[in-house]
Amino acid sequence: MVQFIQAQNIGLAYLEERFSLRQAEDDVFFTEWFESLPEITDLEKQGLDRIKVHFLRLVKHPPLSEETVKLVVLSPLLNLSGFYDEPFYMRGEQSIEISAEDEGEIIRGRIDVLVIQEKFWLLVIESKRSSFSLLEAIPQALVYMLANPNQDKPTFGLVTNGSHFIFIKLTKQNIPKYALSDEFTMLKRKSELYQVLSVLKNLSQILS
């Protein structure tokens, strides 16, 4: 009998056991988040500063839902980084199913935002309410990235709760491997939103 499991209930240990997922141990695997990043213009910096002001104002009136995080933080970031332009197009709230061979288990879930170029998944984005830990969101994002039917190209992911951001890279050749970026936060005195946008712009250039 097939057992259905919700993606939000999955941990890294489960993915390592069922899908042979491994974390890459060298920095060379995921250089896209820190190497040769594009500059941020003064106009873009002004837009990022407004995102921070809007988010921090809303945080004063909890609860801050996932939908609000997507509207106030994520959507403007994707717009500034070029993911609303050709050749990309967006899909929101996409259902996925993934199963390991001969395990009799199927994982189900819904991707918050999916960026597609032609028929290839490029960027999987999982947003959470502002009080949610990103460590809990990473396994869920990896489930969605593993469900990508394209085996040849890497899939990139982003998890955010509005104030904090972690990028993910996954490859599926032979043994699935993933790596994480550092965690960025807009809550420092010198906001790291500039770096977040720079990474997103770099990914949009690489993937276009």
Short mmCIF file of C-alpha atoms in Angstrom, two decimals:
data_model
loop_
_atom_site.label_atom_id
_atom_site.label_comp_id
_atom_site.label_asym_id
_atom_site.label_seq_id
_atom_site.Cartn_x
_atom_site.Cartn_y
_atom_site.Cartn_z
CA MET A 1 0.00 0.00 0.00
CA VAL A 2 1.35 3.42 -0.99
CA GLN A 3 1.94 5.87 1.86
CA PHE A 4 1.57 9.59 1.18
CA ILE A 5 3.80 12.01 3.09
CA GLN A 6 3.52 15.81 3.17
CA ALA A 7 6.67 17.65 2.09
CA GLN A 8 6.60 19.93 5.15
CA ASN A 9 7.04 16.86 7.37
CA ILE A 10 10.25 15.71 5.67
CA GLY A 11 13.72 16.11 7.21
CA LEU A 12 17.20 15.94 5.74
CA ALA A 13 17.83 12.49 7.24
CA TYR A 14 14.83 11.12 5.32
CA LEU A 15 16.08 12.60 2.03
CA GLU A 16 19.56 11.22 2.63
CA GLU A 17 18.16 7.75 3.29
CA ARG A 18 15.52 7.56 0.57
CA PHE A 19 17.13 9.58 -2.23
CA SER A 20 20.86 9.27 -1.40
CA LEU A 21 21.00 13.06 -1.14
CA ARG A 22 24.39 14.38 -0.05
CA GLN A 23 25.67 17.82 0.91
CA ALA A 24 28.62 18.99 -1.19
CA GLU A 25 31.69 19.52 0.95
CA ASP A 26 33.69 21.93 -1.22
CA ASP A 27 33.04 25.59 -2.03
CA VAL A 28 33.58 24.98 -5.75
CA PHE A 29 30.20 23.24 -6.04
CA PHE A 30 28.18 26.42 -5.42
CA THR A 31 30.12 29.53 -6.42
CA GLU A 32 27.13 31.29 -7.99
CA TRP A 33 26.18 32.93 -4.67
CA PHE A 34 29.53 34.63 -4.01
CA GLU A 35 31.66 34.78 -7.17
CA SER A 36 31.59 37.44 -9.92
CA LEU A 37 28.39 39.04 -8.63
CA PRO A 38 26.95 42.00 -10.56
CA GLU A 39 26.92 45.49 -9.08
CA ILE A 40 23.75 46.97 -7.62
CA THR A 41 22.75 50.39 -8.98
CA ASP A 42 21.80 53.35 -6.79
CA LEU A 43 18.22 53.10 -8.07
CA GLU A 44 18.09 49.40 -7.10
CA LYS A 45 19.48 50.25 -3.66
CA GLN A 46 16.66 52.75 -3.18
CA GLY A 47 14.14 50.05 -4.08
CA LEU A 48 15.73 47.59 -1.64
CA ASP A 49 15.70 50.20 1.13
CA ARG A 50 11.96 50.68 0.54
CA ILE A 51 11.41 46.89 0.76
CA LYS A 52 13.13 46.88 4.16
CA VAL A 53 11.09 49.85 5.44
CA HIS A 54 7.80 48.26 4.29
CA PHE A 55 8.65 44.87 5.80
CA LEU A 56 9.76 46.25 9.17
CA ARG A 57 6.63 48.38 9.38
CA LEU A 58 4.43 45.33 8.78
CA VAL A 59 6.35 43.26 11.35
CA LYS A 60 5.03 45.63 14.01
CA HIS A 61 1.53 44.30 13.31
CA PRO A 62 1.76 40.49 13.47
CA PRO A 63 0.99 37.93 12.28
CA LEU A 64 2.84 38.34 8.98
CA SER A 65 1.63 35.62 6.60
CA GLU A 66 3.47 33.83 3.79
CA GLU A 67 1.36 35.68 1.23
CA THR A 68 2.40 39.03 2.70
CA VAL A 69 6.06 37.99 2.59
CA LYS A 70 5.66 37.12 -1.08
CA LEU A 71 3.94 40.41 -1.91
CA VAL A 72 6.11 42.80 0.08
CA VAL A 73 9.57 41.19 -0.18
CA LEU A 74 9.79 38.40 -2.72
CA SER A 75 7.86 39.87 -5.64
CA PRO A 76 9.86 43.13 -5.80
CA LEU A 77 13.14 41.21 -5.50
CA LEU A 78 12.23 38.95 -8.43
CA ASN A 79 11.18 41.98 -10.44
CA LEU A 80 14.43 43.84 -9.78
CA SER A 81 16.53 40.76 -10.60
CA GLY A 82 14.93 40.16 -14.01
CA PHE A 83 12.98 36.98 -13.31
CA TYR A 84 9.75 38.58 -14.57
CA ASP A 85 11.36 39.20 -17.98
CA GLU A 86 12.00 36.93 -20.98
CA PRO A 87 13.00 34.11 -21.18
CA PHE A 88 11.57 33.34 -17.73
CA TYR A 89 7.99 32.90 -16.61
CA MET A 90 6.53 32.36 -13.18
CA ARG A 91 4.28 29.71 -11.75
CA GLY A 92 2.83 29.98 -8.26
CA GLU A 93 1.47 27.26 -5.95
CA GLN A 94 2.51 24.26 -8.06
CA SER A 95 1.66 20.77 -6.76
CA ILE A 96 4.40 18.12 -6.91
CA GLU A 97 4.77 14.43 -6.14
CA ILE A 98 8.05 12.56 -5.78
CA SER A 99 8.81 8.97 -4.87
CA ALA A 100 11.92 6.92 -4.20
CA GLU A 101 12.22 3.66 -6.11
CA ASP A 102 10.67 0.64 -4.40
CA GLU A 103 9.94 2.52 -1.18
CA GLY A 104 6.14 2.59 -1.45
CA GLU A 105 6.07 6.24 -0.36
CA ILE A 106 5.05 9.35 -2.26
CA ILE A 107 5.86 12.85 -1.04
CA ARG A 108 3.34 15.53 -1.87
CA GLY A 109 3.67 19.28 -1.57
CA ARG A 110 3.11 22.66 -3.15
CA ILE A 111 5.87 24.95 -4.40
CA ASP A 112 5.26 28.59 -3.48
CA VAL A 113 6.97 30.06 -6.56
CA LEU A 114 8.51 28.26 -9.53
CA VAL A 115 10.61 30.03 -12.18
CA ILE A 116 10.65 28.22 -15.52
CA GLN A 117 12.59 28.73 -18.74
CA GLU A 118 11.09 26.79 -21.63
CA LYS A 119 10.40 23.44 -19.91
CA PHE A 120 13.19 23.59 -17.35
CA TRP A 121 12.74 24.39 -13.68
CA LEU A 122 15.34 26.95 -12.75
CA LEU A 123 14.50 28.48 -9.39
CA VAL A 124 12.33 27.01 -6.66
CA ILE A 125 11.26 29.48 -3.99
CA GLU A 126 9.77 28.56 -0.65
CA SER A 127 8.49 31.44 1.46
CA LYS A 128 7.43 31.21 5.08
CA ARG A 129 5.80 33.48 7.62
CA SER A 130 8.18 35.84 9.38
CA SER A 131 8.42 33.74 12.57
CA PHE A 132 9.41 30.56 10.68
CA SER A 133 12.95 29.12 10.88
CA LEU A 134 14.66 28.69 7.52
CA LEU A 135 16.28 25.48 8.78
CA GLU A 136 12.84 23.89 8.72
CA ALA A 137 12.16 25.16 5.19
CA ILE A 138 15.36 23.79 3.60
CA PRO A 139 14.30 20.10 3.47
CA GLN A 140 10.94 21.10 2.01
CA ALA A 141 12.62 23.17 -0.71
CA LEU A 142 14.97 20.27 -1.48
CA VAL A 143 11.98 17.95 -1.92
CA TYR A 144 10.61 20.28 -4.59
CA MET A 145 14.02 20.61 -6.24
CA LEU A 146 14.43 16.82 -6.34
CA ALA A 147 11.07 16.65 -8.13
CA ASN A 148 12.49 18.65 -11.04
CA PRO A 149 12.19 16.28 -14.06
CA ASN A 150 15.30 17.80 -15.68
CA GLN A 151 18.38 15.76 -14.74
CA ASP A 152 21.00 17.64 -16.74
CA LYS A 153 21.00 21.18 -15.35
CA PRO A 154 21.33 22.36 -11.76
CA THR A 155 18.27 23.66 -9.95
CA PHE A 156 18.57 26.66 -7.65
CA GLY A 157 16.38 27.37 -4.67
CA LEU A 158 15.68 30.22 -2.28
CA VAL A 159 14.06 29.98 1.12
CA THR A 160 12.97 33.13 2.93
CA ASN A 161 10.82 34.24 5.81
CA GLY A 162 10.93 37.84 4.63
CA SER A 163 13.85 38.96 6.77
CA HIS A 164 16.31 36.07 6.20
CA PHE A 165 17.40 34.35 2.99
CA ILE A 166 19.32 31.17 2.09
CA PHE A 167 20.11 30.05 -1.46
CA ILE A 168 20.35 26.38 -2.43
CA LYS A 169 21.92 24.57 -5.40
CA LEU A 170 21.04 21.00 -6.35
CA THR A 171 22.46 18.72 -9.04
CA LYS A 172 21.02 15.30 -9.83
CA GLN A 173 23.67 13.57 -11.94
CA ASN A 174 24.54 10.21 -10.39
CA ILE A 175 24.17 11.02 -6.67
CA PRO A 176 22.00 14.08 -5.89
CA LYS A 177 24.10 16.80 -4.25
CA TYR A 178 23.19 20.13 -2.72
CA ALA A 179 24.90 23.11 -1.10
CA LEU A 180 23.71 26.15 0.84
CA SER A 181 24.79 29.76 0.74
CA ASP A 182 25.45 31.79 3.84
CA GLU A 183 22.33 33.17 5.49
CA PHE A 184 21.56 36.77 4.56
CA THR A 185 19.46 39.09 6.70
CA MET A 186 17.94 42.51 6.20
CA LEU A 187 17.94 43.06 9.98
CA LYS A 188 21.59 44.06 10.26
CA ARG A 189 22.38 47.75 10.46
CA LYS A 190 23.90 47.38 7.01
CA SER A 191 21.17 45.40 5.31
CA GLU A 192 22.25 42.35 3.29
CA LEU A 193 19.38 42.77 0.83
CA TYR A 194 21.94 44.23 -1.57
CA GLN A 195 23.78 40.90 -1.59
CA VAL A 196 20.51 38.98 -1.99
CA LEU A 197 19.60 40.98 -5.07
CA SER A 198 23.12 40.62 -6.45
CA VAL A 199 22.90 36.82 -6.17
CA LEU A 200 19.46 36.79 -7.80
CA LYS A 201 20.71 38.98 -10.65
CA ASN A 202 23.67 36.65 -11.10
CA LEU A 203 21.40 33.60 -11.27
CA SER A 204 19.08 35.30 -13.79
CA GLN A 205 22.07 36.07 -16.02
CA ILE A 206 23.49 32.55 -15.73
CA LEU A 207 20.15 30.87 -16.39
CA SER A 208 18.87 33.10 -19.20
#
